[in-house]
Coordinates of C-alpha atoms in Angstrom, one line a residue:
Chain D
M1 CA 5.0 33.8 -27.0
E2 CA 7.0 32.5 -24.2
I3 CA 5.7 30.2 -21.4
D4 CA 6.1 31.4 -17.9
P5 CA 8.4 29.1 -15.9
F6 CA 5.7 29.1 -13.2
I7 CA 3.6 27.0 -15.6
F8 CA 6.4 24.4 -15.7
R9 CA 6.5 24.3 -11.9
V10 CA 2.7 23.8 -11.8
S11 CA 3.1 21.0 -14.3
I12 CA 5.7 19.3 -12.2
F13 CA 3.5 19.8 -9.1
I14 CA 0.4 18.3 -10.7
L15 CA 2.2 15.3 -12.2
S16 CA 3.9 14.7 -8.9
I17 CA 0.6 14.5 -7.2
F18 CA -0.4 11.8 -9.6
V19 CA 2.8 9.9 -9.1
G20 CA 2.3 10.2 -5.4
Y21 CA -1.2 9.0 -5.7
Y22 CA -0.3 5.8 -7.6
V23 CA 2.9 5.1 -5.6
V24 CA 1.2 5.5 -2.2
W25 CA -1.7 3.2 -3.2
S26 CA 0.8 0.5 -3.9
V27 CA 2.3 0.8 -0.4
T28 CA 1.3 -2.3 1.6
P29 CA -0.9 -1.3 4.6
S30 CA 1.4 -3.0 7.1
L31 CA 4.0 -0.4 6.2
H32 CA 1.8 2.6 6.7
T33 CA 3.6 3.7 9.8
P34 CA 7.1 3.7 8.1
L35 CA 5.4 5.5 5.2
M36 CA 4.5 8.3 7.5
S37 CA 7.9 8.6 9.1
V38 CA 9.7 8.5 5.7
T39 CA 7.4 11.1 4.2
N40 CA 8.0 13.2 7.2
A41 CA 11.8 12.8 6.7
I42 CA 11.7 13.7 3.0
S43 CA 9.4 16.7 3.4
S44 CA 12.2 18.1 5.5
V45 CA 14.0 18.7 2.2
I46 CA 12.7 22.2 3.0
I47 CA 16.1 22.4 4.6
V48 CA 17.5 23.5 1.2
G49 CA 15.5 26.8 1.6
A50 CA 16.8 27.1 5.1
I51 CA 20.4 26.7 4.1
I52 CA 20.1 29.4 1.4
A53 CA 18.4 31.7 3.9
A54 CA 21.0 31.1 6.6
L55 CA 24.1 31.5 4.4
S56 CA 23.0 34.5 2.5
G57 CA 24.3 38.0 3.2
E58 CA 27.4 40.1 2.9
P59 CA 30.6 39.4 4.9
G60 CA 30.3 40.8 8.3
K61 CA 26.6 40.6 8.3
I62 CA 26.1 36.9 8.7
F63 CA 23.6 37.0 11.6
E64 CA 20.8 39.2 10.3
I65 CA 17.3 38.3 11.5
S66 CA 16.6 36.5 8.2
N67 CA 19.8 34.4 8.7
L68 CA 18.8 33.5 12.2
F69 CA 15.4 32.2 11.0
G70 CA 17.3 30.2 8.4
Y71 CA 19.6 28.6 11.1
A72 CA 16.6 27.8 13.3
A73 CA 14.9 26.1 10.3
I74 CA 18.0 24.1 9.6
I75 CA 18.0 22.7 13.2
L76 CA 14.3 21.8 13.0
A77 CA 14.6 20.2 9.6
A78 CA 17.8 18.3 10.6
V79 CA 16.0 16.8 13.6
N80 CA 13.4 15.5 11.2
I81 CA 15.8 14.3 8.6
F82 CA 18.0 12.3 10.9
G83 CA 15.1 11.3 13.2
G84 CA 12.8 10.4 10.4
F85 CA 15.2 8.3 8.3
L86 CA 16.7 6.6 11.3
V87 CA 13.5 5.7 12.9
T88 CA 12.2 4.4 9.6
Q89 CA 15.3 2.3 9.3
R90 CA 14.8 0.9 12.7
M91 CA 11.2 0.0 12.0
L92 CA 11.9 -1.6 8.6
A93 CA 14.7 -3.7 10.2
M94 CA 12.0 -5.4 12.3
Y95 CA 9.9 -6.5 9.3
K96 CA 11.3 -10.0 8.6
K97 CA 9.7 -12.8 6.7
K98 CA 10.6 -15.7 9.0
K99 CA 12.3 -15.3 12.2
R100 CA 15.7 -17.0 12.0
D101 CA 16.7 -16.7 15.6
K102 CA 14.4 -17.4 18.5
K103 CA 15.1 -15.2 21.4
Chain R
M1 CA 27.4 25.6 -10.2
S2 CA 25.0 26.8 -13.0
A3 CA 21.3 27.2 -12.1
N4 CA 20.4 24.6 -14.7
L5 CA 22.7 21.9 -13.3
L6 CA 21.5 22.7 -9.8
A7 CA 17.9 22.2 -11.0
F8 CA 18.8 18.9 -12.6
F9 CA 20.3 17.6 -9.3
Y10 CA 17.1 18.7 -7.5
L11 CA 15.2 16.7 -10.0
I12 CA 17.3 13.6 -9.3
S13 CA 16.7 14.0 -5.6
G14 CA 13.0 14.2 -6.3
V15 CA 13.1 11.0 -8.3
L16 CA 15.0 9.3 -5.5
F17 CA 12.3 10.3 -3.1
I18 CA 9.7 8.7 -5.4
L19 CA 11.8 5.5 -5.3
A20 CA 11.9 5.7 -1.5
L21 CA 8.1 5.6 -1.3
R22 CA 7.9 3.0 -4.1
G23 CA 10.2 0.7 -2.0
L24 CA 7.5 0.6 0.7
S25 CA 5.3 -1.6 -1.6
S26 CA 6.8 -4.6 0.1
P27 CA 8.9 -5.2 3.2
E28 CA 11.7 -6.7 1.2
T29 CA 12.3 -3.6 -0.9
S30 CA 11.6 -1.2 1.8
R31 CA 15.1 -0.9 3.2
Q32 CA 16.5 -0.3 -0.2
G33 CA 13.8 2.4 -0.6
N34 CA 14.8 4.1 2.6
F35 CA 18.4 4.2 1.4
Y36 CA 17.3 6.0 -1.8
G37 CA 15.6 8.5 0.3
I38 CA 18.8 9.2 2.3
V39 CA 20.8 9.5 -0.9
G40 CA 18.3 11.9 -2.3
M41 CA 18.4 14.0 0.8
A42 CA 22.2 14.1 1.0
L43 CA 22.3 15.1 -2.7
A44 CA 19.9 17.9 -2.2
I45 CA 21.7 19.3 0.9
G46 CA 25.1 18.8 -0.8
V47 CA 24.4 20.7 -4.0
T48 CA 22.6 23.4 -2.1
I49 CA 25.7 24.1 0.0
I50 CA 28.0 24.1 -3.0
S51 CA 25.6 26.4 -4.9
V52 CA 25.8 29.0 -2.2
G53 CA 29.4 29.5 -3.1
D54 CA 31.5 31.5 -0.7
L55 CA 31.2 29.6 2.6
S56 CA 34.3 31.0 4.4
S57 CA 32.6 32.8 7.2
S58 CA 29.3 31.1 7.9
F59 CA 30.0 27.5 6.8
I60 CA 31.0 26.5 10.3
Y61 CA 27.7 27.7 11.8
L62 CA 25.8 25.7 9.2
I63 CA 27.7 22.6 10.3
V64 CA 27.0 23.4 13.9
A65 CA 23.2 23.8 13.2
L66 CA 23.2 20.5 11.2
L67 CA 25.0 18.7 14.0
I68 CA 22.7 20.0 16.8
G69 CA 19.6 19.1 14.9
G70 CA 21.0 15.8 13.6
S71 CA 22.1 14.6 17.0
I72 CA 18.8 15.4 18.6
G73 CA 17.0 13.6 15.8
A74 CA 19.3 10.5 16.0
F75 CA 19.0 10.4 19.7
I76 CA 15.2 10.4 19.6
A77 CA 15.2 7.9 16.7
F78 CA 17.2 5.3 18.8
K79 CA 15.5 5.9 22.1
I80 CA 11.8 6.1 21.2
P81 CA 9.8 3.0 22.1
M82 CA 7.7 1.6 19.3
T83 CA 4.5 2.2 21.3
A84 CA 5.2 5.9 21.1
M85 CA 5.4 6.1 17.3
P86 CA 2.1 8.1 16.9
E87 CA 3.2 10.9 19.1
L88 CA 6.7 10.9 17.6
V89 CA 5.3 11.3 14.1
A90 CA 3.0 14.1 15.3
G91 CA 6.0 15.8 16.9
F92 CA 8.0 15.5 13.7
H93 CA 5.1 17.0 11.7
S94 CA 5.1 20.0 13.9
L95 CA 8.8 20.6 13.2
V96 CA 8.3 20.5 9.4
G97 CA 5.5 23.0 9.8
L98 CA 7.6 25.3 11.9
A99 CA 10.6 25.0 9.6
A100 CA 8.3 26.0 6.7
V101 CA 7.1 29.0 8.7
F102 CA 10.7 30.1 9.4
V103 CA 11.8 29.7 5.8
A104 CA 8.8 31.8 4.7
I105 CA 9.6 34.5 7.3
S106 CA 13.2 34.5 6.2
A107 CA 12.2 34.8 2.5
Y108 CA 9.8 37.6 3.4
L109 CA 12.5 39.6 5.3
N110 CA 15.2 39.1 2.8
P111 CA 13.5 38.3 -0.6
G112 CA 16.6 39.3 -2.6
V113 CA 18.4 36.0 -1.7
F114 CA 15.7 34.0 -3.4
N115 CA 15.3 36.4 -6.4
L116 CA 11.8 37.4 -5.2
G117 CA 12.3 41.2 -5.4
T118 CA 13.1 43.6 -2.6
P119 CA 11.5 44.1 0.8
G120 CA 8.2 45.9 0.4
D121 CA 8.2 45.1 -3.3
I122 CA 8.0 41.3 -3.5
K123 CA 6.5 39.7 -6.6
I124 CA 2.8 39.1 -6.2
A125 CA 3.0 35.4 -7.1
S126 CA 5.8 34.8 -4.6
L127 CA 3.8 36.6 -1.9
I128 CA 0.9 34.3 -2.4
E129 CA 3.0 31.2 -2.4
M130 CA 5.0 32.4 0.6
S131 CA 2.0 33.3 2.7
L132 CA 0.2 30.1 1.8
G133 CA 3.3 28.1 2.7
A134 CA 3.6 30.0 6.0
A135 CA -0.1 29.7 6.8
I136 CA -0.3 25.9 6.1
G137 CA 3.0 25.4 7.9
A138 CA 1.7 27.3 11.0
I139 CA -1.5 25.3 11.0
T140 CA 0.5 22.1 10.8
F141 CA 2.7 23.3 13.6
T142 CA 0.1 24.1 16.3
G143 CA -2.2 21.3 15.0
S144 CA 0.5 18.7 15.4
I145 CA 1.4 20.0 18.9
I146 CA -2.2 19.5 20.0
A147 CA -2.2 16.0 18.4
F148 CA 1.1 15.3 20.2
L149 CA -0.3 16.4 23.6
K150 CA -3.4 14.3 23.1
L151 CA -1.5 11.2 22.1
R152 CA 1.0 11.6 24.8
G153 CA -1.9 11.9 27.3
I154 CA -0.8 15.3 28.5
M155 CA -4.0 16.7 27.2
S156 CA -7.3 14.8 27.5
G157 CA -8.2 12.8 24.4
S158 CA -11.8 13.8 24.7
P159 CA -13.1 16.3 22.2
I160 CA -13.1 20.0 23.3
T161 CA -16.1 21.8 21.9
F162 CA -17.8 25.1 22.5
P163 CA -20.8 26.8 20.9
G164 CA -20.0 28.6 17.6
Q165 CA -16.8 26.6 17.1
H166 CA -17.4 25.8 13.5
I167 CA -18.5 29.3 12.7
L168 CA -15.4 30.7 14.4
N169 CA -13.2 28.4 12.3
L170 CA -15.0 29.4 9.1
V171 CA -14.7 33.1 9.9
L172 CA -11.0 32.7 10.7
G173 CA -10.5 30.8 7.4
I174 CA -12.2 33.5 5.4
L175 CA -10.2 36.2 7.3
L176 CA -7.0 34.4 6.3
I177 CA -7.8 34.5 2.6
G178 CA -8.8 38.1 3.0
L179 CA -5.5 39.0 4.7
I180 CA -3.4 37.2 2.1
S181 CA -5.2 39.1 -0.7
Y182 CA -4.7 42.4 1.1
L183 CA -1.1 41.6 1.7
C184 CA -0.6 41.3 -2.1
I185 CA -2.0 44.8 -2.5
N186 CA 0.0 46.7 0.1
Q187 CA 2.9 44.7 1.5
L188 CA 2.5 45.6 5.2
D189 CA 4.7 43.6 7.5
S190 CA 2.0 43.6 10.2
L191 CA -0.3 41.7 7.7
F192 CA 2.2 39.0 7.2
W193 CA 2.7 38.5 10.9
T194 CA -1.0 38.5 11.5
I195 CA -1.5 35.8 8.9
I196 CA 1.0 33.6 10.7
L197 CA -0.6 34.3 14.1
I198 CA -4.1 33.5 13.0
S199 CA -2.8 30.3 11.3
F200 CA -1.3 29.2 14.6
L201 CA -4.7 29.8 16.2
V202 CA -6.6 27.9 13.4
G203 CA -4.2 24.9 13.9
I204 CA -5.2 24.7 17.6
L205 CA -8.9 25.2 16.9
I206 CA -9.3 22.5 14.2
I207 CA -7.6 19.8 16.2
I208 CA -9.1 20.3 19.8
P209 CA -12.6 19.1 18.8
I210 CA -11.3 15.8 17.5
G211 CA -11.4 12.8 19.8
G212 CA -8.6 10.4 20.7
A213 CA -9.7 7.5 18.6
D214 CA -10.0 9.7 15.5
M215 CA -6.3 10.3 15.8
P216 CA -5.3 8.1 12.9
V217 CA -7.2 10.5 10.6
V218 CA -5.7 13.6 12.3
I219 CA -2.1 12.3 12.0
S220 CA -2.6 11.4 8.3
M221 CA -4.2 14.8 7.7
L222 CA -1.3 16.7 9.3
N223 CA 1.1 14.6 7.3
S224 CA -0.7 15.8 4.2
Y225 CA -0.6 19.4 5.4
S226 CA 3.1 19.3 6.0
G227 CA 3.5 18.2 2.4
W228 CA 1.4 21.1 1.1
A229 CA 3.3 23.5 3.2
A230 CA 6.6 22.2 1.7
A231 CA 5.2 22.5 -1.8
G232 CA 4.1 26.1 -1.1
I233 CA 7.6 27.0 0.0
G234 CA 8.9 25.0 -3.1
F235 CA 7.0 27.3 -5.4
T236 CA 8.4 30.4 -3.6
L237 CA 11.9 29.2 -3.9
E238 CA 11.4 27.8 -7.4
N239 CA 12.8 24.5 -6.2
T240 CA 11.9 21.3 -8.0
A241 CA 12.9 18.9 -5.2
L242 CA 10.6 20.7 -2.8
I243 CA 7.7 20.8 -5.2
I244 CA 7.9 17.1 -6.0
T245 CA 8.3 16.1 -2.4
G246 CA 5.5 18.4 -1.3
A247 CA 3.2 16.9 -3.8
L248 CA 4.2 13.3 -2.9
V249 CA 3.8 13.9 0.9
G250 CA 0.6 15.8 0.4
S251 CA -1.1 13.1 -1.6
S252 CA 0.3 10.4 0.6
G253 CA -1.3 12.0 3.7
A254 CA -4.5 12.5 1.9
I255 CA -4.7 8.9 0.8
L256 CA -4.0 7.7 4.3
S257 CA -6.7 10.0 5.7
Y258 CA -9.1 8.5 3.1
I259 CA -8.2 4.9 4.1
M260 CA -8.7 5.8 7.8
C261 CA -12.1 7.4 7.2
K262 CA -13.2 4.5 5.1
G263 CA -12.1 2.1 7.9
M264 CA -14.6 4.0 10.2
N265 CA -17.3 4.5 7.5
R266 CA -17.2 8.2 8.2
S267 CA -16.8 11.1 5.9
F268 CA -13.7 13.2 6.2
F269 CA -15.8 16.2 7.2
N270 CA -17.6 14.2 9.8
V271 CA -14.2 13.5 11.5
I272 CA -12.9 17.0 11.1
L273 CA -16.0 18.7 12.5
G274 CA -15.7 16.1 15.3
G275 CA -17.1 16.5 18.8
W276 CA -20.7 16.0 18.0
G277 CA -20.6 12.3 17.3
A278 CA -19.0 11.3 20.6
T279 CA -21.5 13.1 22.8
E280 CA -24.6 11.8 21.0
E281 CA -23.2 8.3 21.2
Q282 CA -22.8 8.3 25.0
T283 CA -26.4 9.0 25.7
S284 CA -27.6 6.1 23.6
S285 CA -25.6 3.5 25.6
S286 CA -26.4 4.6 29.1
S287 CA -30.1 3.6 28.7
K288 CA -29.2 -0.1 28.1
E289 CA -29.9 -2.5 31.0
Q290 CA -27.3 -4.9 32.4
K291 CA -27.2 -8.2 30.5
P292 CA -25.5 -11.4 31.7
V293 CA -21.9 -12.1 30.5
K294 CA -19.7 -15.2 30.7
S295 CA -16.4 -14.5 32.2
G296 CA -13.5 -16.8 32.6
N297 CA -9.9 -17.0 33.7
A298 CA -6.5 -17.7 32.1
D299 CA -6.9 -21.4 32.7
D300 CA -10.1 -21.6 30.7
A301 CA -8.6 -19.6 27.9
A302 CA -5.5 -21.7 27.8
F303 CA -7.6 -24.9 27.6
L304 CA -9.7 -23.5 24.8
M305 CA -6.8 -22.4 22.7
K306 CA -4.7 -25.4 23.3
N307 CA -7.4 -27.6 21.9
A308 CA -8.2 -25.4 19.0
S309 CA -6.8 -26.1 15.5
S310 CA -6.8 -22.5 14.4
V311 CA -6.7 -19.2 16.4
I312 CA -7.0 -15.6 15.1
I313 CA -5.5 -12.8 17.2
V314 CA -7.3 -9.4 17.0
P315 CA -5.0 -6.7 18.5
G316 CA -6.1 -3.1 19.2
Y317 CA -5.0 0.0 20.9
G318 CA -5.3 -1.7 24.3
M319 CA -2.5 -4.0 23.4
A320 CA -0.3 -1.0 22.7
V321 CA -1.2 0.6 26.0
A322 CA -0.5 -2.5 28.0
Q323 CA 2.7 -3.1 25.9
A324 CA 1.5 -6.7 25.5
Q325 CA 3.0 -7.4 22.1
H326 CA 6.0 -9.4 23.3
A327 CA 3.9 -11.5 25.7
L328 CA 1.5 -12.1 23.0
R329 CA 4.1 -13.4 20.6
E330 CA 5.4 -15.8 23.3
M331 CA 1.9 -17.1 23.8
V332 CA 1.5 -17.6 20.1
D333 CA 4.9 -19.4 19.9
A334 CA 3.7 -21.8 22.7
L335 CA 0.4 -22.4 20.8
K336 CA 2.3 -23.1 17.6
K337 CA 4.4 -25.7 19.5
N338 CA 1.1 -27.4 20.3
G339 CA 0.2 -27.5 16.6
V340 CA -2.3 -24.6 16.6
K341 CA -2.4 -22.5 13.5
V342 CA -2.3 -18.8 14.5
N343 CA -2.8 -15.7 12.4
Y344 CA -3.3 -12.0 13.2
A345 CA -6.2 -9.9 11.9
I346 CA -5.7 -6.1 11.8
H347 CA -8.4 -3.6 11.3
P348 CA -7.4 -0.5 9.3
V349 CA -8.1 1.9 12.3
A350 CA -6.8 -0.3 15.0
G351 CA -4.4 1.8 17.1
R352 CA -3.7 5.5 16.9
M353 CA -2.1 5.8 13.5
P354 CA -2.1 3.9 10.2
G355 CA -0.1 0.7 10.5
H356 CA 0.3 1.1 14.3
M357 CA -0.4 -2.6 15.1
N358 CA 1.8 -3.9 12.3
V359 CA 4.8 -2.1 13.7
L360 CA 4.2 -3.3 17.2
L361 CA 3.9 -6.9 16.0
A362 CA 7.0 -6.5 13.9
E363 CA 8.8 -5.2 17.0
A364 CA 7.8 -8.4 18.8
N365 CA 9.3 -10.5 16.0
V366 CA 6.0 -11.6 14.5
P367 CA 6.7 -12.6 10.9
Y368 CA 4.7 -10.2 8.7
D369 CA 3.3 -13.1 6.6
E370 CA 1.2 -14.1 9.6
V371 CA -0.4 -10.7 9.8
F372 CA -3.5 -10.0 7.6
E373 CA -5.6 -7.0 6.8
L374 CA -9.4 -7.0 7.2
E375 CA -10.3 -8.0 3.7
E376 CA -7.8 -10.8 3.5
I377 CA -8.8 -12.6 6.7
N378 CA -12.4 -11.7 7.4
N379 CA -13.8 -14.8 5.8
D380 CA -11.5 -17.0 7.9
F381 CA -13.3 -16.2 11.1
A382 CA -16.1 -18.6 10.2
N383 CA -13.6 -21.5 10.1
C384 CA -11.6 -20.6 13.1
D385 CA -12.0 -22.1 16.6
V386 CA -10.9 -19.2 18.8
A387 CA -10.7 -15.5 18.2
Y388 CA -8.4 -13.8 20.8
V389 CA -9.4 -10.2 21.0
I390 CA -6.8 -8.2 22.8
G391 CA -7.3 -4.5 23.3
A392 CA -9.7 -4.0 20.3
N393 CA -13.3 -3.2 20.9
D394 CA -15.4 -1.1 18.5
V395 CA -13.8 -2.7 15.4
T396 CA -15.4 -6.1 16.4
N397 CA -18.8 -4.8 17.3
P398 CA -21.5 -6.7 15.3
V399 CA -23.9 -3.8 15.9
A400 CA -22.1 -2.1 13.0
K401 CA -23.8 -4.7 10.7
T402 CA -27.2 -5.1 12.4
D403 CA -28.4 -1.8 13.9
P404 CA -28.9 1.1 11.6
Q405 CA -29.4 3.3 14.7
S406 CA -25.9 2.8 15.9
P407 CA -23.4 5.5 15.3
I408 CA -20.9 3.0 13.9
Y409 CA -23.5 1.4 11.6
G410 CA -21.9 0.6 8.3
M411 CA -18.3 0.6 9.6
P412 CA -16.4 -2.4 8.3
I413 CA -15.7 -4.8 11.2
L414 CA -13.8 -8.0 11.8
D415 CA -16.3 -10.8 11.9
V416 CA -15.0 -12.1 15.2
E417 CA -18.5 -13.3 16.3
K418 CA -18.5 -16.0 13.5
S419 CA -15.7 -18.0 15.1
K420 CA -16.6 -20.9 17.4
S421 CA -15.5 -19.1 20.5
V422 CA -14.3 -15.6 21.3
L423 CA -11.9 -14.7 24.0
F424 CA -12.2 -11.0 24.8
V425 CA -9.5 -9.5 27.0
K426 CA -10.7 -6.3 28.6
R427 CA -10.2 -4.6 31.9
S428 CA -14.0 -4.0 32.4
L429 CA -17.3 -4.0 30.7
S430 CA -17.1 -0.3 29.9
P431 CA -17.9 0.5 26.3
G432 CA -15.1 1.6 23.9
Y433 CA -14.3 5.1 22.9
A434 CA -17.4 5.5 20.9
G435 CA -19.4 4.8 24.0
I436 CA -21.3 2.0 22.3
D437 CA -22.1 -1.2 24.0
N438 CA -20.4 -4.2 22.3
D439 CA -22.9 -6.9 21.5
L440 CA -20.2 -9.4 21.4
F441 CA -19.8 -9.3 25.2
Y442 CA -23.2 -11.0 25.7
R443 CA -22.9 -13.7 23.0
D444 CA -23.0 -17.3 24.1
N445 CA -19.7 -18.1 22.4
T446 CA -17.9 -15.2 24.1
L447 CA -15.8 -15.6 27.2
M448 CA -14.7 -12.4 28.8
L449 CA -11.3 -12.3 30.3
F450 CA -11.3 -9.3 32.7
A451 CA -7.7 -8.3 33.2
D452 CA -4.9 -6.2 31.9
A453 CA -4.0 -7.4 28.4
K454 CA -0.3 -8.1 29.2
K455 CA -1.0 -9.9 32.5
M456 CA -3.7 -12.0 31.1
T457 CA -1.6 -13.0 28.1
E458 CA 1.3 -13.9 30.4
E459 CA -0.9 -16.0 32.6
I460 CA -2.4 -17.9 29.7
L461 CA 1.2 -18.6 28.6
K462 CA 1.9 -20.1 32.0
N463 CA -1.2 -22.3 31.8
L464 CA -0.2 -23.5 28.3
D465 CA 3.0 -25.2 29.6

């Protein structure tokens, strides 16, 4: 009897929840805001679905409604990816152990 | 590229995302972690574009879309002031939610692209995953918009309630489940659209009754939702990177919600069902009579702190509102020059999002090893000469330990009252968001400093020289 690939995906999903659980508990509370902005950035990996949706279709029919939704999703996800990673970077750059230069 | 190889690359990107979160366990490794995240994202996008194959005609539009979104994102990331982080994060959550809705719509309209069947004859499992992804995405979208408006002050932060609210939400929730099941039986387009519309409505309805100070829970919760929406879409598209990420983000948001609820000693449902608490609390405080308070000026405060050997700073949302973090750090520097030992104590729910105060202090160049969490520092108040409370209120209220009648009874608080003297910067005697009178105001060892947090701190600094 063959196992449905869906079961494999559920396995990955459940195991990832556990990984997430232990990894997130080890995040230091002072970095909880960067944690939110970085999770926000990585959840925008949904852009891969958007790219497939946008680029599909036969030649000459590249702007069907389903493609347009794909492009719109690409823009939204790109705002998040760039915005999320960059703002996280900006925040993390401020966490220093000892200030070396006094302003 | 073969489907197997593609799946393998998605797995690598999922692992890189795990490492990105892992890096946040300490500030030293965090920047490295963020880099892993960026690499993971670039990998996922890169292999997806390659896998689509023929790019001749539409590739340019893809680049244009990426550039538009990317430059808006980069612009916001560089311009946003640190005090506006809560609303920024809420705004970003809404975008993830809407993107999930759009991808689900696209998959529904053209299922062949994702090997889900043909329009009108989509695989049942895919339909369920797709509509769940769309529904959670839609709830995340409108919910985050409301949270954004409340945080930004465009909408009042006070809870909006009406009779039958919870019953209405319950009915809509059941209706959603019913519609999704019905959609699986006969794939009517109108059902799919109705599911999305009702979800938009549910998103609004579940956030409006939640008050401003409960926002840390709301933001964490929406963070979690955006993860589950991504996971739902990941199942539809059979994409490992999305499933892993969705699960990570979903559990991350859930853990943060839990930490925030624990910081307020409230159950998750108590916060979500909101509204009630706030109104009950207000009536109990209005009956109290006026009691005498001691108030002082910047000169007194400066004198007290200069002659102290240790000072603990307790920042709260008021510090963020007044943008007082830089002035505060300058004051602390001046104190240190006088040989005073200064630390910062941060309550888990101080501010409007998890870690809000830490980021603001980091922005003001406060070294993170001077900043302590509640459990780490709470015992030190007994040995400290001065506690400087700036913009915090309810999280210092001793009533939480003494009065079982109080709505905040049982909430873990910072034991500020144990220090030899307390300097409490506040604009007036008005109670905090919870509407509860703070016992601390009337203690013998408390000196109230009635002023704007920033102005007072600056004045104290002047008096220290």
